[in-house]
Amino acid sequence: GNVFQSNAQVQFGASSMFGNTGYIQTTSTTTGFNSGLSDFTIEGWNYIPTARSSALNAIPIVSNITNGLGIRYGNSGASDSRLNQLSCFKRGGADGEYVNITWPRDQWNHWVVQRTGAGTSSAQINFWVNGAAITPVLAGPGGNIANTSFANTTASTPITIGNYNAGSTGSEGLRGIYLDEVCVSPTFARYDTVGNIVVPIEPNVVDFRTGLLMHFDNGNGNVTFNNATS
């Protein structure tokens, strides 16, 4: 698709990922991206230019399988109901939680979506943007998805970055947005759940909890690699 590594805007390392209508599709056949009914942490950085070529929303990371885990965000200028939000939802279903956030333009923004206490009565979805904890809004008929079991990704339904309708034609795409340091810890909550967090000042480092880590520094053009070991 129309997505490639770029050094025009970089948070860490030599390059970031920039895209318009394109999206990133992994080719991993491992189970390192599966959360099921576990805690998880998904985080990354975005850079949203004031002047962009498209007004449609962007989706930083989503599984292209029905009932899979999805994370999405967008910005003003389009009609999508999730614009100016950061949301966590179940693919193919109406349930989800989100926070209202006006994304700062022309700067790098750090975001985190995390689940803690999965499988217990204290389960919750937590959101942070630029270190600030934001209370989620419950949406959809089922609302709270803190104890939702998400379907696994497979070789034929890999995880994608930048496309809600993954597996189809890339109908939404990154839409003029830069991404950097996208990291998925599919079975582990990395941050304390009370109050604000410290925004990372260095790139993420792979450990045994990491399922997906995209530095967007290696590879060439529209080919990049998962820096995690799974």
PDB file of C-alpha atoms in Angstrom:
ATOM      1  CA  GLY A   1       0.000   0.000   0.000  1.00  0.00           C
ATOM      2  CA  ASN A   2       0.925   3.688   0.038  1.00  0.00           C
ATOM      3  CA  VAL A   3       2.948   3.471   3.247  1.00  0.00           C
ATOM      4  CA  PHE A   4       6.694   3.766   3.725  1.00  0.00           C
ATOM      5  CA  GLN A   5       9.507   4.586   6.142  1.00  0.00           C
ATOM      6  CA  SER A   6      10.279   8.299   6.322  1.00  0.00           C
ATOM      7  CA  ASN A   7      12.827  10.541   8.024  1.00  0.00           C
ATOM      8  CA  ALA A   8      10.702  13.676   7.632  1.00  0.00           C
ATOM      9  CA  GLN A   9       9.410  13.320  11.217  1.00  0.00           C
ATOM     10  CA  VAL A  10      11.123  10.981  13.677  1.00  0.00           C
ATOM     11  CA  GLN A  11      10.619  10.397  17.396  1.00  0.00           C
ATOM     12  CA  PHE A  12      13.369   7.824  17.906  1.00  0.00           C
ATOM     13  CA  GLY A  13      15.968   6.308  15.621  1.00  0.00           C
ATOM     14  CA  ALA A  14      16.480   7.028  11.958  1.00  0.00           C
ATOM     15  CA  SER A  15      12.929   6.915  10.586  1.00  0.00           C
ATOM     16  CA  SER A  16       9.225   6.530  11.297  1.00  0.00           C
ATOM     17  CA  MET A  17       6.355   5.077   9.280  1.00  0.00           C
ATOM     18  CA  PHE A  18       4.260   7.392   7.109  1.00  0.00           C
ATOM     19  CA  GLY A  19       1.176   6.465   5.158  1.00  0.00           C
ATOM     20  CA  ASN A  20      -1.788   7.816   3.248  1.00  0.00           C
ATOM     21  CA  THR A  21      -4.267   5.212   2.031  1.00  0.00           C
ATOM     22  CA  GLY A  22      -1.926   2.327   2.780  1.00  0.00           C
ATOM     23  CA  TYR A  23      -1.484   0.174   5.847  1.00  0.00           C
ATOM     24  CA  ILE A  24       1.019  -2.286   7.313  1.00  0.00           C
ATOM     25  CA  GLN A  25       0.273  -6.002   7.327  1.00  0.00           C
ATOM     26  CA  THR A  26       2.464  -8.373   9.277  1.00  0.00           C
ATOM     27  CA  THR A  27       3.476 -11.764   7.942  1.00  0.00           C
ATOM     28  CA  SER A  28       4.138 -13.380  11.312  1.00  0.00           C
ATOM     29  CA  THR A  29       2.716 -16.863  11.891  1.00  0.00           C
ATOM     30  CA  THR A  30       3.489 -16.857  15.603  1.00  0.00           C
ATOM     31  CA  THR A  31       1.005 -16.527  18.442  1.00  0.00           C
ATOM     32  CA  GLY A  32       2.944 -13.649  19.979  1.00  0.00           C
ATOM     33  CA  PHE A  33       0.164 -11.149  19.248  1.00  0.00           C
ATOM     34  CA  ASN A  34      -2.638 -13.010  21.037  1.00  0.00           C
ATOM     35  CA  SER A  35      -4.234 -11.607  24.172  1.00  0.00           C
ATOM     36  CA  GLY A  36      -7.361 -13.729  24.666  1.00  0.00           C
ATOM     37  CA  LEU A  37      -8.538 -12.978  28.205  1.00  0.00           C
ATOM     38  CA  SER A  38      -5.241 -11.576  29.470  1.00  0.00           C
ATOM     39  CA  ASP A  39      -3.864  -8.227  30.490  1.00  0.00           C
ATOM     40  CA  PHE A  40      -2.170  -6.342  27.651  1.00  0.00           C
ATOM     41  CA  THR A  41      -0.367  -3.089  26.856  1.00  0.00           C
ATOM     42  CA  ILE A  42      -0.378  -1.436  23.441  1.00  0.00           C
ATOM     43  CA  GLU A  43       1.483   1.817  22.978  1.00  0.00           C
ATOM     44  CA  GLY A  44       3.049   3.992  20.343  1.00  0.00           C
ATOM     45  CA  TRP A  45       3.722   7.489  19.077  1.00  0.00           C
ATOM     46  CA  ASN A  46       1.873   9.516  16.460  1.00  0.00           C
ATOM     47  CA  TYR A  47       2.646  12.736  14.630  1.00  0.00           C
ATOM     48  CA  ILE A  48      -0.351  14.420  13.019  1.00  0.00           C
ATOM     49  CA  PRO A  49       0.515  17.295  10.677  1.00  0.00           C
ATOM     50  CA  THR A  50      -1.845  20.254  10.621  1.00  0.00           C
ATOM     51  CA  ALA A  51      -1.926  20.066   6.841  1.00  0.00           C
ATOM     52  CA  ARG A  52      -2.754  16.560   5.659  1.00  0.00           C
ATOM     53  CA  SER A  53      -3.829  15.102   2.338  1.00  0.00           C
ATOM     54  CA  SER A  54      -6.905  13.401   3.751  1.00  0.00           C
ATOM     55  CA  ALA A  55      -9.450  14.088   6.453  1.00  0.00           C
ATOM     56  CA  LEU A  56     -10.363  10.509   7.243  1.00  0.00           C
ATOM     57  CA  ASN A  57      -9.504   8.923  10.564  1.00  0.00           C
ATOM     58  CA  ALA A  58      -6.423   6.867  11.336  1.00  0.00           C
ATOM     59  CA  ILE A  59      -6.155   3.536  13.104  1.00  0.00           C
ATOM     60  CA  PRO A  60      -2.816   2.821  14.713  1.00  0.00           C
ATOM     61  CA  ILE A  61      -3.205  -0.908  15.294  1.00  0.00           C
ATOM     62  CA  VAL A  62      -5.936  -3.496  14.805  1.00  0.00           C
ATOM     63  CA  SER A  63      -6.346  -7.212  14.247  1.00  0.00           C
ATOM     64  CA  ASN A  64      -8.102  -8.131  11.015  1.00  0.00           C
ATOM     65  CA  ILE A  65     -10.108 -10.960  12.530  1.00  0.00           C
ATOM     66  CA  THR A  66     -13.694 -10.835  13.765  1.00  0.00           C
ATOM     67  CA  ASN A  67     -13.782 -10.510  17.557  1.00  0.00           C
ATOM     68  CA  GLY A  68     -10.109  -9.512  17.603  1.00  0.00           C
ATOM     69  CA  LEU A  69      -8.622  -6.638  19.561  1.00  0.00           C
ATOM     70  CA  GLY A  70      -8.648  -3.218  17.951  1.00  0.00           C
ATOM     71  CA  ILE A  71      -7.130   0.143  18.877  1.00  0.00           C
ATOM     72  CA  ARG A  72      -7.990   3.208  16.854  1.00  0.00           C
ATOM     73  CA  TYR A  73      -7.840   6.984  16.845  1.00  0.00           C
ATOM     74  CA  GLY A  74      -8.678   9.823  14.533  1.00  0.00           C
ATOM     75  CA  ASN A  75      -8.767  13.566  14.122  1.00  0.00           C
ATOM     76  CA  SER A  76     -11.110  16.374  13.127  1.00  0.00           C
ATOM     77  CA  GLY A  77     -12.308  16.984   9.601  1.00  0.00           C
ATOM     78  CA  ALA A  78     -14.156  13.715   9.071  1.00  0.00           C
ATOM     79  CA  SER A  79     -17.545  12.410  10.080  1.00  0.00           C
ATOM     80  CA  ASP A  80     -16.482   9.204  11.807  1.00  0.00           C
ATOM     81  CA  SER A  81     -17.909   9.001  15.351  1.00  0.00           C
ATOM     82  CA  ARG A  82     -14.556   8.002  16.838  1.00  0.00           C
ATOM     83  CA  LEU A  83     -12.666  11.048  15.617  1.00  0.00           C
ATOM     84  CA  ASN A  84     -10.852  12.995  18.307  1.00  0.00           C
ATOM     85  CA  GLN A  85     -10.835   9.826  20.360  1.00  0.00           C
ATOM     86  CA  LEU A  86      -8.567   6.989  21.356  1.00  0.00           C
ATOM     87  CA  SER A  87     -10.561   3.793  21.567  1.00  0.00           C
ATOM     88  CA  CYS A  88     -10.248   0.111  22.358  1.00  0.00           C
ATOM     89  CA  PHE A  89     -12.843  -2.182  20.858  1.00  0.00           C
ATOM     90  CA  LYS A  90     -13.745  -5.685  19.769  1.00  0.00           C
ATOM     91  CA  ARG A  91     -13.487  -6.092  15.998  1.00  0.00           C
ATOM     92  CA  GLY A  92     -16.815  -6.965  14.435  1.00  0.00           C
ATOM     93  CA  GLY A  93     -18.753  -5.971  17.547  1.00  0.00           C
ATOM     94  CA  ALA A  94     -20.263  -2.815  18.959  1.00  0.00           C
ATOM     95  CA  ASP A  95     -18.618  -3.006  22.369  1.00  0.00           C
ATOM     96  CA  GLY A  96     -15.775  -0.685  23.190  1.00  0.00           C
ATOM     97  CA  GLU A  97     -14.320   1.965  25.474  1.00  0.00           C
ATOM     98  CA  TYR A  98     -12.783   5.276  24.462  1.00  0.00           C
ATOM     99  CA  VAL A  99     -11.455   8.598  25.686  1.00  0.00           C
ATOM    100  CA  ASN A 100     -12.059  12.004  24.179  1.00  0.00           C
ATOM    101  CA  ILE A 101      -8.799  13.644  23.153  1.00  0.00           C
ATOM    102  CA  THR A 102      -7.973  16.499  20.816  1.00  0.00           C
ATOM    103  CA  TRP A 103      -4.697  15.307  19.368  1.00  0.00           C
ATOM    104  CA  PRO A 104      -2.009  18.028  19.395  1.00  0.00           C
ATOM    105  CA  ARG A 105      -0.788  18.721  15.870  1.00  0.00           C
ATOM    106  CA  ASP A 106       2.755  19.002  14.563  1.00  0.00           C
ATOM    107  CA  GLN A 107       4.308  17.168  17.484  1.00  0.00           C
ATOM    108  CA  TRP A 108       4.938  13.599  18.600  1.00  0.00           C
ATOM    109  CA  ASN A 109       2.274  12.211  20.960  1.00  0.00           C
ATOM    110  CA  HIS A 110       2.703   9.130  23.137  1.00  0.00           C
ATOM    111  CA  TRP A 111      -0.380   6.966  23.718  1.00  0.00           C
ATOM    112  CA  VAL A 112      -1.046   3.843  25.776  1.00  0.00           C
ATOM    113  CA  VAL A 113      -4.033   1.488  25.947  1.00  0.00           C
ATOM    114  CA  GLN A 114      -3.786  -1.156  28.646  1.00  0.00           C
ATOM    115  CA  ARG A 115      -5.907  -3.819  30.339  1.00  0.00           C
ATOM    116  CA  THR A 116      -5.363  -4.859  33.939  1.00  0.00           C
ATOM    117  CA  GLY A 117      -7.092  -7.380  36.171  1.00  0.00           C
ATOM    118  CA  ALA A 118      -8.429  -9.377  33.233  1.00  0.00           C
ATOM    119  CA  GLY A 119     -10.705 -12.189  34.334  1.00  0.00           C
ATOM    120  CA  THR A 120     -11.517 -10.536  37.671  1.00  0.00           C
ATOM    121  CA  SER A 121     -14.132  -8.122  38.980  1.00  0.00           C
ATOM    122  CA  SER A 122     -11.504  -5.348  39.035  1.00  0.00           C
ATOM    123  CA  ALA A 123     -10.687  -5.595  35.330  1.00  0.00           C
ATOM    124  CA  GLN A 124     -10.345  -2.252  33.555  1.00  0.00           C
ATOM    125  CA  ILE A 125      -9.102  -0.579  30.396  1.00  0.00           C
ATOM    126  CA  ASN A 126      -6.683   2.300  31.005  1.00  0.00           C
ATOM    127  CA  PHE A 127      -5.740   5.124  28.635  1.00  0.00           C
ATOM    128  CA  TRP A 128      -2.857   7.598  28.708  1.00  0.00           C
ATOM    129  CA  VAL A 129      -1.957  10.337  26.224  1.00  0.00           C
ATOM    130  CA  ASN A 130       1.342  12.165  26.682  1.00  0.00           C
ATOM    131  CA  GLY A 131       1.565  10.753  30.197  1.00  0.00           C
ATOM    132  CA  ALA A 132      -1.846  11.943  31.356  1.00  0.00           C
ATOM    133  CA  ALA A 133      -4.343   9.351  32.587  1.00  0.00           C
ATOM    134  CA  ILE A 134      -7.763   9.828  30.987  1.00  0.00           C
ATOM    135  CA  THR A 135     -10.975   8.275  32.299  1.00  0.00           C
ATOM    136  CA  PRO A 136     -12.615   6.112  29.627  1.00  0.00           C
ATOM    137  CA  VAL A 137     -16.176   6.438  28.387  1.00  0.00           C
ATOM    138  CA  LEU A 138     -18.136   3.209  27.992  1.00  0.00           C
ATOM    139  CA  ALA A 139     -19.674   2.766  24.555  1.00  0.00           C
ATOM    140  CA  GLY A 140     -21.704   0.211  22.665  1.00  0.00           C
ATOM    141  CA  PRO A 141     -24.516  -2.066  23.896  1.00  0.00           C
ATOM    142  CA  GLY A 142     -22.100  -4.033  26.063  1.00  0.00           C
ATOM    143  CA  GLY A 143     -20.012  -1.034  27.034  1.00  0.00           C
ATOM    144  CA  ASN A 144     -17.239  -2.296  29.264  1.00  0.00           C
ATOM    145  CA  ILE A 145     -14.907  -4.673  27.424  1.00  0.00           C
ATOM    146  CA  ALA A 146     -12.462  -5.057  30.302  1.00  0.00           C
ATOM    147  CA  ASN A 147     -13.319  -8.754  30.562  1.00  0.00           C
ATOM    148  CA  THR A 148     -13.767  -9.456  26.862  1.00  0.00           C
ATOM    149  CA  SER A 149     -11.869 -12.395  25.413  1.00  0.00           C
ATOM    150  CA  PHE A 150     -10.335 -11.392  22.096  1.00  0.00           C
ATOM    151  CA  ALA A 151      -9.894 -13.788  19.190  1.00  0.00           C
ATOM    152  CA  ASN A 152      -6.365 -14.727  18.210  1.00  0.00           C
ATOM    153  CA  THR A 153      -4.557 -13.607  15.093  1.00  0.00           C
ATOM    154  CA  THR A 154      -3.462 -16.301  12.682  1.00  0.00           C
ATOM    155  CA  ALA A 155      -1.239 -16.669   9.633  1.00  0.00           C
ATOM    156  CA  SER A 156      -4.224 -15.922   7.380  1.00  0.00           C
ATOM    157  CA  THR A 157      -5.509 -13.082   9.574  1.00  0.00           C
ATOM    158  CA  PRO A 158      -2.363 -11.242  10.718  1.00  0.00           C
ATOM    159  CA  ILE A 159      -2.288  -8.080  12.750  1.00  0.00           C
ATOM    160  CA  THR A 160      -2.303  -4.859  10.741  1.00  0.00           C
ATOM    161  CA  ILE A 161      -1.395  -1.253  11.503  1.00  0.00           C
ATOM    162  CA  GLY A 162      -3.404   1.507   9.888  1.00  0.00           C
ATOM    163  CA  ASN A 163      -6.530  -0.233   8.654  1.00  0.00           C
ATOM    164  CA  TYR A 164      -9.868  -0.859  10.366  1.00  0.00           C
ATOM    165  CA  ASN A 165     -11.132  -2.930   7.447  1.00  0.00           C
ATOM    166  CA  ALA A 166      -7.994  -5.032   7.437  1.00  0.00           C
ATOM    167  CA  GLY A 167      -7.866  -7.783   4.880  1.00  0.00           C
ATOM    168  CA  SER A 168      -9.909  -5.759   2.388  1.00  0.00           C
ATOM    169  CA  THR A 169      -8.647  -2.828   0.349  1.00  0.00           C
ATOM    170  CA  GLY A 170      -7.075  -0.630   2.998  1.00  0.00           C
ATOM    171  CA  SER A 171     -10.080   1.643   2.828  1.00  0.00           C
ATOM    172  CA  GLU A 172      -9.064   3.857   5.731  1.00  0.00           C
ATOM    173  CA  GLY A 173      -5.289   3.747   6.016  1.00  0.00           C
ATOM    174  CA  LEU A 174      -2.918   5.993   7.949  1.00  0.00           C
ATOM    175  CA  ARG A 175      -4.142   9.068   6.082  1.00  0.00           C
ATOM    176  CA  GLY A 176      -1.164  11.376   6.272  1.00  0.00           C
ATOM    177  CA  ILE A 177      -0.018  10.440   9.779  1.00  0.00           C
ATOM    178  CA  TYR A 178       3.394   9.314  11.064  1.00  0.00           C
ATOM    179  CA  LEU A 179       3.790   6.437  13.525  1.00  0.00           C
ATOM    180  CA  ASP A 180       6.796   5.400  15.574  1.00  0.00           C
ATOM    181  CA  GLU A 181       7.653   2.845  18.278  1.00  0.00           C
ATOM    182  CA  VAL A 182       4.471   0.754  18.123  1.00  0.00           C
ATOM    183  CA  CYS A 183       4.768  -1.889  20.835  1.00  0.00           C
ATOM    184  CA  VAL A 184       2.387  -4.704  21.832  1.00  0.00           C
ATOM    185  CA  SER A 185       2.737  -6.655  25.068  1.00  0.00           C
ATOM    186  CA  PRO A 186      -0.124  -9.123  24.569  1.00  0.00           C
ATOM    187  CA  THR A 187      -0.291 -10.649  28.060  1.00  0.00           C
ATOM    188  CA  PHE A 188       1.224  -8.059  30.391  1.00  0.00           C
ATOM    189  CA  ALA A 189       0.301  -4.660  31.886  1.00  0.00           C
ATOM    190  CA  ARG A 190       3.464  -2.519  31.872  1.00  0.00           C
ATOM    191  CA  TYR A 191       2.172   0.611  33.626  1.00  0.00           C
ATOM    192  CA  ASP A 192       0.747   1.364  37.063  1.00  0.00           C
ATOM    193  CA  THR A 193      -2.976   1.899  36.852  1.00  0.00           C
ATOM    194  CA  VAL A 194      -3.227   4.925  39.164  1.00  0.00           C
ATOM    195  CA  GLY A 195      -2.489   8.443  37.968  1.00  0.00           C
ATOM    196  CA  ASN A 196      -0.195   9.715  35.270  1.00  0.00           C
ATOM    197  CA  ILE A 197       2.803   7.884  33.825  1.00  0.00           C
ATOM    198  CA  VAL A 198       6.269   8.966  32.787  1.00  0.00           C
ATOM    199  CA  VAL A 199       6.520   9.337  29.018  1.00  0.00           C
ATOM    200  CA  PRO A 200       9.385   7.220  27.631  1.00  0.00           C
ATOM    201  CA  ILE A 201      12.489   9.138  26.610  1.00  0.00           C
ATOM    202  CA  GLU A 202      14.135   6.199  24.831  1.00  0.00           C
ATOM    203  CA  PRO A 203      13.007   3.561  22.339  1.00  0.00           C
ATOM    204  CA  ASN A 204      11.295   0.452  23.671  1.00  0.00           C
ATOM    205  CA  VAL A 205      13.495  -2.533  24.451  1.00  0.00           C
ATOM    206  CA  VAL A 206      12.456  -6.091  23.660  1.00  0.00           C
ATOM    207  CA  ASP A 207      11.903  -8.443  26.596  1.00  0.00           C
ATOM    208  CA  PHE A 208      10.043 -11.713  27.099  1.00  0.00           C
ATOM    209  CA  ARG A 209       6.724  -9.846  27.334  1.00  0.00           C
ATOM    210  CA  THR A 210       7.001  -8.205  23.897  1.00  0.00           C
ATOM    211  CA  GLY A 211       4.890  -9.648  21.091  1.00  0.00           C
ATOM    212  CA  LEU A 212       5.329  -6.878  18.514  1.00  0.00           C
ATOM    213  CA  LEU A 213       7.784  -3.978  18.399  1.00  0.00           C
ATOM    214  CA  MET A 214       8.066  -1.730  15.373  1.00  0.00           C
ATOM    215  CA  HIS A 215      10.952   0.755  15.484  1.00  0.00           C
ATOM    216  CA  PHE A 216      10.420   1.482  11.772  1.00  0.00           C
ATOM    217  CA  ASP A 217      14.187   1.910  11.421  1.00  0.00           C
ATOM    218  CA  ASN A 218      15.133  -1.303   9.680  1.00  0.00           C
ATOM    219  CA  GLY A 219      14.013  -2.477   6.284  1.00  0.00           C
ATOM    220  CA  ASN A 220      13.632  -0.299   3.222  1.00  0.00           C
ATOM    221  CA  GLY A 221      10.781   1.658   1.663  1.00  0.00           C
ATOM    222  CA  ASN A 222       7.509  -0.108   2.421  1.00  0.00           C
ATOM    223  CA  VAL A 223       9.146  -3.137   4.069  1.00  0.00           C
ATOM    224  CA  THR A 224       9.935  -3.047   7.782  1.00  0.00           C
ATOM    225  CA  PHE A 225      10.453  -5.654  10.493  1.00  0.00           C
ATOM    226  CA  ASN A 226       9.138  -6.721  13.867  1.00  0.00           C
ATOM    227  CA  ASN A 227      11.960  -6.147  16.346  1.00  0.00           C
ATOM    228  CA  ALA A 228      10.409  -8.474  18.939  1.00  0.00           C
ATOM    229  CA  THR A 229      11.639 -12.014  19.325  1.00  0.00           C
ATOM    230  CA  SER A 230       8.269 -13.733  19.013  1.00  0.00           C
TER     231      SER A 230
END
